Short mmCIF file of C-alpha atoms and ligand atoms in Angstrom, two decimals:
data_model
loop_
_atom_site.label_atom_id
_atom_site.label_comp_id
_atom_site.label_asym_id
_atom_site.label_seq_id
_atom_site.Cartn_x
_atom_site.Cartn_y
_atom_site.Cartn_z
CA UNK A 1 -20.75 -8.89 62.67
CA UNK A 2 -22.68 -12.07 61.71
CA UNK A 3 -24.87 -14.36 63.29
CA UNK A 4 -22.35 -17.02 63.11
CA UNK A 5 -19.58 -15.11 64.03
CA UNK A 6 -21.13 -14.31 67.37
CA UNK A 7 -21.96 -17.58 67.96
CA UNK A 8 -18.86 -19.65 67.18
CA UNK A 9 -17.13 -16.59 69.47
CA UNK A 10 -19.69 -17.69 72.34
CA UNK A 11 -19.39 -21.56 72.00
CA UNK A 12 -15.05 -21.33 72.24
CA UNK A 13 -15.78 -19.02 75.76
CA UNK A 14 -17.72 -21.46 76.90
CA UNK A 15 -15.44 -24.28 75.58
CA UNK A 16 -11.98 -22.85 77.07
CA UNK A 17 -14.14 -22.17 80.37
CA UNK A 18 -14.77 -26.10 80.63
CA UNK A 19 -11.44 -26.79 79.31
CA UNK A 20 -10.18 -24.76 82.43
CA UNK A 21 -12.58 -26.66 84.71
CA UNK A 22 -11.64 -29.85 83.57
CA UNK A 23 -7.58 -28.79 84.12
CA UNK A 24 -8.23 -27.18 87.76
CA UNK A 25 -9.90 -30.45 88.26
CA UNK A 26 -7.28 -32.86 87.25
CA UNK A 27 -4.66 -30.73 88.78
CA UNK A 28 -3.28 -29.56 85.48
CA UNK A 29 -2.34 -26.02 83.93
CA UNK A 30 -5.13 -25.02 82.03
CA UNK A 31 -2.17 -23.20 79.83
CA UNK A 32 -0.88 -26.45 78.56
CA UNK A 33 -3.67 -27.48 76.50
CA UNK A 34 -4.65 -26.72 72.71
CA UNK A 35 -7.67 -26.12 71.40
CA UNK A 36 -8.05 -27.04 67.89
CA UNK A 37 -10.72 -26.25 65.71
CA UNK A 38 -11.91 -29.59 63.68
CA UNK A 39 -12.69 -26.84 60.75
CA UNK A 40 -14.17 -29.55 58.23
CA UNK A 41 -17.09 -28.78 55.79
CA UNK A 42 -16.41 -25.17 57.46
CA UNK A 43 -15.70 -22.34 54.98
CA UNK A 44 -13.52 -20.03 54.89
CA UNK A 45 -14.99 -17.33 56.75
CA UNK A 46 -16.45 -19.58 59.51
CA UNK A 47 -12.65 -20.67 60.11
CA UNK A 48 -11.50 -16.91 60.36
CA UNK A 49 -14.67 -16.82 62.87
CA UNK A 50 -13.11 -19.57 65.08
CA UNK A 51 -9.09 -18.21 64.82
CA UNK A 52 -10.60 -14.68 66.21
CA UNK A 53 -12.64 -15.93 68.85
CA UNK A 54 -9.87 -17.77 70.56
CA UNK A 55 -9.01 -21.75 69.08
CA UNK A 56 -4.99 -22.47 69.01
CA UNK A 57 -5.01 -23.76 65.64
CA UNK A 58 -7.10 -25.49 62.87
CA UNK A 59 -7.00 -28.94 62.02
CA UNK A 60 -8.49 -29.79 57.93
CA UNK A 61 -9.50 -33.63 57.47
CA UNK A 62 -9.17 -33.47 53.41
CA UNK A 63 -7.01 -32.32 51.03
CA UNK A 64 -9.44 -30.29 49.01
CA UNK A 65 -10.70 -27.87 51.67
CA UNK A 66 -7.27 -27.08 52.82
CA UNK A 67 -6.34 -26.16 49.28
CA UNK A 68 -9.36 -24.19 48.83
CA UNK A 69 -9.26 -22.78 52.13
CA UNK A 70 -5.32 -21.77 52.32
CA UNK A 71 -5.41 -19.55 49.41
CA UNK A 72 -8.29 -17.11 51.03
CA UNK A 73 -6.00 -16.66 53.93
CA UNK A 74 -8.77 -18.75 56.31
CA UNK A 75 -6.27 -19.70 58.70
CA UNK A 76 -4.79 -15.96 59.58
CA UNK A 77 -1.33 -16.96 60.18
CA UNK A 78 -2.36 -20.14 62.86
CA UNK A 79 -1.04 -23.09 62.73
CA UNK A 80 -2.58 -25.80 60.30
CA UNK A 81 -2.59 -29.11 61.31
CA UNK A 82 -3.82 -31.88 59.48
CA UNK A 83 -6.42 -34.60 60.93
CA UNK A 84 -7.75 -36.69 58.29
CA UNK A 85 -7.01 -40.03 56.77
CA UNK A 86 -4.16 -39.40 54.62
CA UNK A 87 -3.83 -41.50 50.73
CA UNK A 88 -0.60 -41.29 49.57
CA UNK A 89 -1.17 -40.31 46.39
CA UNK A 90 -1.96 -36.69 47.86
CA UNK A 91 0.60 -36.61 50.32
CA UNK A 92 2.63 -34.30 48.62
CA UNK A 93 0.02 -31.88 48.65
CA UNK A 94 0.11 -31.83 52.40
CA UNK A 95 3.88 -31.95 53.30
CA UNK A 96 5.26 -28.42 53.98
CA UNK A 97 1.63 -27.11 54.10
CA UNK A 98 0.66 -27.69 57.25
CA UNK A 99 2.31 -27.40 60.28
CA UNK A 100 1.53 -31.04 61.94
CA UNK A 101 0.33 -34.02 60.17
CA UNK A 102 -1.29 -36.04 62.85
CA UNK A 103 -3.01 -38.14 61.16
CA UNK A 104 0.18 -40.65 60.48
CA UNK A 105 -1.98 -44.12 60.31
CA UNK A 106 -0.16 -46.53 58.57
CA UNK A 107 4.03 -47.39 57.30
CA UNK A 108 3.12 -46.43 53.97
CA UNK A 109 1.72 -43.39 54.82
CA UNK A 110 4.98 -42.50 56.86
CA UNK A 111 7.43 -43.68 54.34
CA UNK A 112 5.66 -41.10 51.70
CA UNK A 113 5.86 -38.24 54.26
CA UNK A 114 9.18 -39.44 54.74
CA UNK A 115 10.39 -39.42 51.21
CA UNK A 116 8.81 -36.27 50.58
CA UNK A 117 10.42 -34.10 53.19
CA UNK A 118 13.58 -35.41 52.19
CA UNK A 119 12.94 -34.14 48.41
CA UNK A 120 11.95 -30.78 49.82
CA UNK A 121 14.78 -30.35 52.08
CA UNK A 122 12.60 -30.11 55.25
CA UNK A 123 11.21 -31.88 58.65
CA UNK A 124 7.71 -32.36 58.61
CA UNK A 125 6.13 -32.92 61.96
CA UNK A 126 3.94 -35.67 62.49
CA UNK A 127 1.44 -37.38 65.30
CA UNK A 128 1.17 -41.36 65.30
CA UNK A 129 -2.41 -42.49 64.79
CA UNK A 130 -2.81 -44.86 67.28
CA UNK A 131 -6.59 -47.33 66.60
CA UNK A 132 -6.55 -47.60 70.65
CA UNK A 133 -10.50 -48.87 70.61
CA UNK A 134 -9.14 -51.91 68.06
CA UNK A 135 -11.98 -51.04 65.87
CA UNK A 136 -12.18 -53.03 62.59
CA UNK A 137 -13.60 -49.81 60.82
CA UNK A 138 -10.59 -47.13 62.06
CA UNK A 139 -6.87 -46.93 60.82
CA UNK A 140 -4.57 -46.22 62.71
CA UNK A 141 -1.40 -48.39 65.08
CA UNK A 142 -2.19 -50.87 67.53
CA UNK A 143 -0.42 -49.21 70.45
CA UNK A 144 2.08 -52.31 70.30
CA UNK A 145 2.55 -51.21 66.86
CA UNK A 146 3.23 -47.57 67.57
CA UNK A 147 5.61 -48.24 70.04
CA UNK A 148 7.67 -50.68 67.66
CA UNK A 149 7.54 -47.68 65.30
CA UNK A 150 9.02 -44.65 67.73
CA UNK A 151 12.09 -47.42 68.60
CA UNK A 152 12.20 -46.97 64.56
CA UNK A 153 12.03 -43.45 64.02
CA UNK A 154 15.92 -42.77 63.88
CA UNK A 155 15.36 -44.56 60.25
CA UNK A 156 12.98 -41.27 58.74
CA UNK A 157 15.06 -38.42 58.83
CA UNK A 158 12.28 -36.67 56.84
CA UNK A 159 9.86 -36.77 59.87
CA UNK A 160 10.24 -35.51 63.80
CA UNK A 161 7.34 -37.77 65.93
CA UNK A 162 5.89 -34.79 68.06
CA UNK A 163 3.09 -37.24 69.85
CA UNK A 164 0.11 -39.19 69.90
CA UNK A 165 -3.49 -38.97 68.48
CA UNK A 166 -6.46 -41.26 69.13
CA UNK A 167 -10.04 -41.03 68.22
CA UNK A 168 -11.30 -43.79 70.39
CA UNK A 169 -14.86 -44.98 69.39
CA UNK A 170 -17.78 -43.38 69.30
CA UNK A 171 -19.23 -42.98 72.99
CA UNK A 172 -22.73 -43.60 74.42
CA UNK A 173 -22.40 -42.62 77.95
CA UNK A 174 -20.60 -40.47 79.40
CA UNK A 175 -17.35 -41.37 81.06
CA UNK A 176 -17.15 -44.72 78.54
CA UNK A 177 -13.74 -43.49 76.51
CA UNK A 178 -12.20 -43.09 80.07
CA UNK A 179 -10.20 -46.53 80.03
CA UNK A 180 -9.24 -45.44 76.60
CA UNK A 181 -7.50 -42.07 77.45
CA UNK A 182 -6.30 -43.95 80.08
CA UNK A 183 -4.62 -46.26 77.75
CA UNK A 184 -3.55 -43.39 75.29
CA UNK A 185 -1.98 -41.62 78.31
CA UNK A 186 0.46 -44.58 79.76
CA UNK A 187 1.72 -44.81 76.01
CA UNK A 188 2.62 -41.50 75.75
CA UNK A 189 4.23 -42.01 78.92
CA UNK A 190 5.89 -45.66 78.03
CA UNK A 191 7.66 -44.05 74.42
CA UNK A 192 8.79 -40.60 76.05
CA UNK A 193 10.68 -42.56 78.67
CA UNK A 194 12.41 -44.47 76.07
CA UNK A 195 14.05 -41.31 74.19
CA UNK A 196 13.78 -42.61 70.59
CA UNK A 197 15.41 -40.65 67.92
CA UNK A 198 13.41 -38.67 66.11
CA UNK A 199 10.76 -38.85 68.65
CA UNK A 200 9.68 -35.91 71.21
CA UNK A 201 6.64 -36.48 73.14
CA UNK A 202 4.95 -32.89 73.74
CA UNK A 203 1.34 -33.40 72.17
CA UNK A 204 -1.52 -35.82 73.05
CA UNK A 205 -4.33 -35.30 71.24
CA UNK A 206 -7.37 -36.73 72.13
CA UNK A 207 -10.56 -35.54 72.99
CA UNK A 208 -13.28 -34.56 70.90
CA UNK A 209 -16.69 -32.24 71.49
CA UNK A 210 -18.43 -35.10 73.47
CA UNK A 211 -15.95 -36.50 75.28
CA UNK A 212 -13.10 -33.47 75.67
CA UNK A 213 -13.48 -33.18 79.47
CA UNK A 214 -12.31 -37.18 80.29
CA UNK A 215 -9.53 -36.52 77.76
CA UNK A 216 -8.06 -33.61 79.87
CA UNK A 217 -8.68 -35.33 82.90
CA UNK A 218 -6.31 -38.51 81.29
CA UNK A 219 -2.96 -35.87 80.06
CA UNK A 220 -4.49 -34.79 76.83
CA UNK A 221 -2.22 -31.74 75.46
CA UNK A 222 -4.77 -30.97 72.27
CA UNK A 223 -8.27 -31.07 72.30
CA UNK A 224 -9.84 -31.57 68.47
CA UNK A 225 -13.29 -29.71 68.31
CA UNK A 226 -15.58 -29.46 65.45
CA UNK A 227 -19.50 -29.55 66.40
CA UNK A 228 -19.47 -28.27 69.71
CA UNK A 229 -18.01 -24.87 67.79
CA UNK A 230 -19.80 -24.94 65.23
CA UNK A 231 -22.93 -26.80 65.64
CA UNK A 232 -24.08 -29.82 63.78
CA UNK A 233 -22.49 -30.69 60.13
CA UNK A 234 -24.73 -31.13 57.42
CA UNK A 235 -23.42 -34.22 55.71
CA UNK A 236 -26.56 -34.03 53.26
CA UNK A 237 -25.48 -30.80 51.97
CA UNK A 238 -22.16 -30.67 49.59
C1 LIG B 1 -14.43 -34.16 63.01
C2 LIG B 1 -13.25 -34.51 63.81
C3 LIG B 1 -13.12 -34.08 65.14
C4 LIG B 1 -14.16 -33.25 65.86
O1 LIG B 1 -15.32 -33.98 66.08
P1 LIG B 1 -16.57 -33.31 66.86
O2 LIG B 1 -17.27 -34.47 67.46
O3 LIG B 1 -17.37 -32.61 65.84
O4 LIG B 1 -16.02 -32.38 67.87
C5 LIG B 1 -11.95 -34.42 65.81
N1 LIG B 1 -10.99 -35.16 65.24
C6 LIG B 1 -11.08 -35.60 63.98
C7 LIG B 1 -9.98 -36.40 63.41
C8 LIG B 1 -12.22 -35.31 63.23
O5 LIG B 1 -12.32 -35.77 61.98
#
């Protein structure tokens, strides 16, 4: 076995311990949250690595890797779901590949899923983006926005709404995305209560290496890890 593969076994154990923790703690069954592997700049192998030792399913950020990555059989028959901001020119390339696109961060970008599906004669699953720290730098709804969206789904037949994601902005104490979840959490609740076509609210993700533990403590259903299973990426390299 490789050095890595040991490694990225021993970081998920001690990952789904703390994920555990974190459910006991809120109350929660640890069984009803995801761990998903944030596999960018991650080969190949190093995703295999992560499906043995124990993540749910992989989430790609970019087109490219997934297409390089599918082909060598990376993911080992788990679901793929896809994270990353989404142009339309390359949604086609994404539709029917992957099991979940969550990254659904703007009405053009749904309309091309949309239109898409339809052509290939199947549902594609999808996750509303929702920009719930207002940054100026993230896409993504306002959560006003997402909700006037959901009353709309019954309009995309091509699409089923399965949830929520949020990547709220980067933290620099502990505890600070808190309000955020928070946020993310009563939104969830607010659209499931409504019963929109085309809408089904069974994931939340949010929750990332640094802040995962606040995000299960606030309903999160997926938790999207990249560093804290892999270590650090090396954005200088290519
Ligand atoms: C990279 C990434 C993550 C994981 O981030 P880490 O801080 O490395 O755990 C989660 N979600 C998305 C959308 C990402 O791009």
């Amino acid at each position: 076995m490789q050095d890595y593969e040991n490694m990225i076994r021993e970081n998920i154990a001690v990952i789904r311990s703390r994920m555990d923790a974190a459910a006991i703690a809120a109350g929660r069954n640890p069984g009803e949250i995801r761990l998903c592997a944030a596999t960018k700049m991650n080969d190949a192998d190093r995703v295999r690595a992560a499906i043995r030792g124990g993540v749910d399913l992989c989430g790609e950020n970019r087109v490219q890797e997934l297409q390089q990555k599918q082909p060598l059989g990376a993911y080992e028959g788990a679901p793929i779901h896809f994270i990353g901001h989404l142009q339309t020119n390359k949604v086609k390339n994404v539709v029917g590949q992957v099991d979940v696109i969550q990254s659904v961060d703007r009405i053009a970008v749904l309309e091309a899923i949309n239109t898409c599906a339809l052509k290939k004669g199947i549902r594609q699953q999808v996750l509303l983006e929702v920009n719930i720290g207002g940054e100026e730098s993230k896409s993504g709804f306002t959560p006003e926005e997402t909700l006037q969206i959901a009353s709309k789904m019954g309009g995309y037949p091509g699409v089923l709404v399965q949830g929520l994601m949020a990547i709220p902005p980067v933290s620099t104490q502990k505890g600070e995305n808190l309000r955020y979840f928070a946020e993310m959490r009563q939104l969830f609740i607010d659209i499931s209560q409504k019963k929109y076509d085309n809408v089904s609210m069974v994931c939340l993700s949010m929750g990332m290496s640094d802040d995962f533990e606040d995000a299960i403590a606030c309903g999160s259903t997926m938790i999207r890890v990249g560093t804290a299973i892999f270590g650090a990426r090396d954005y200088a390299k290519k």
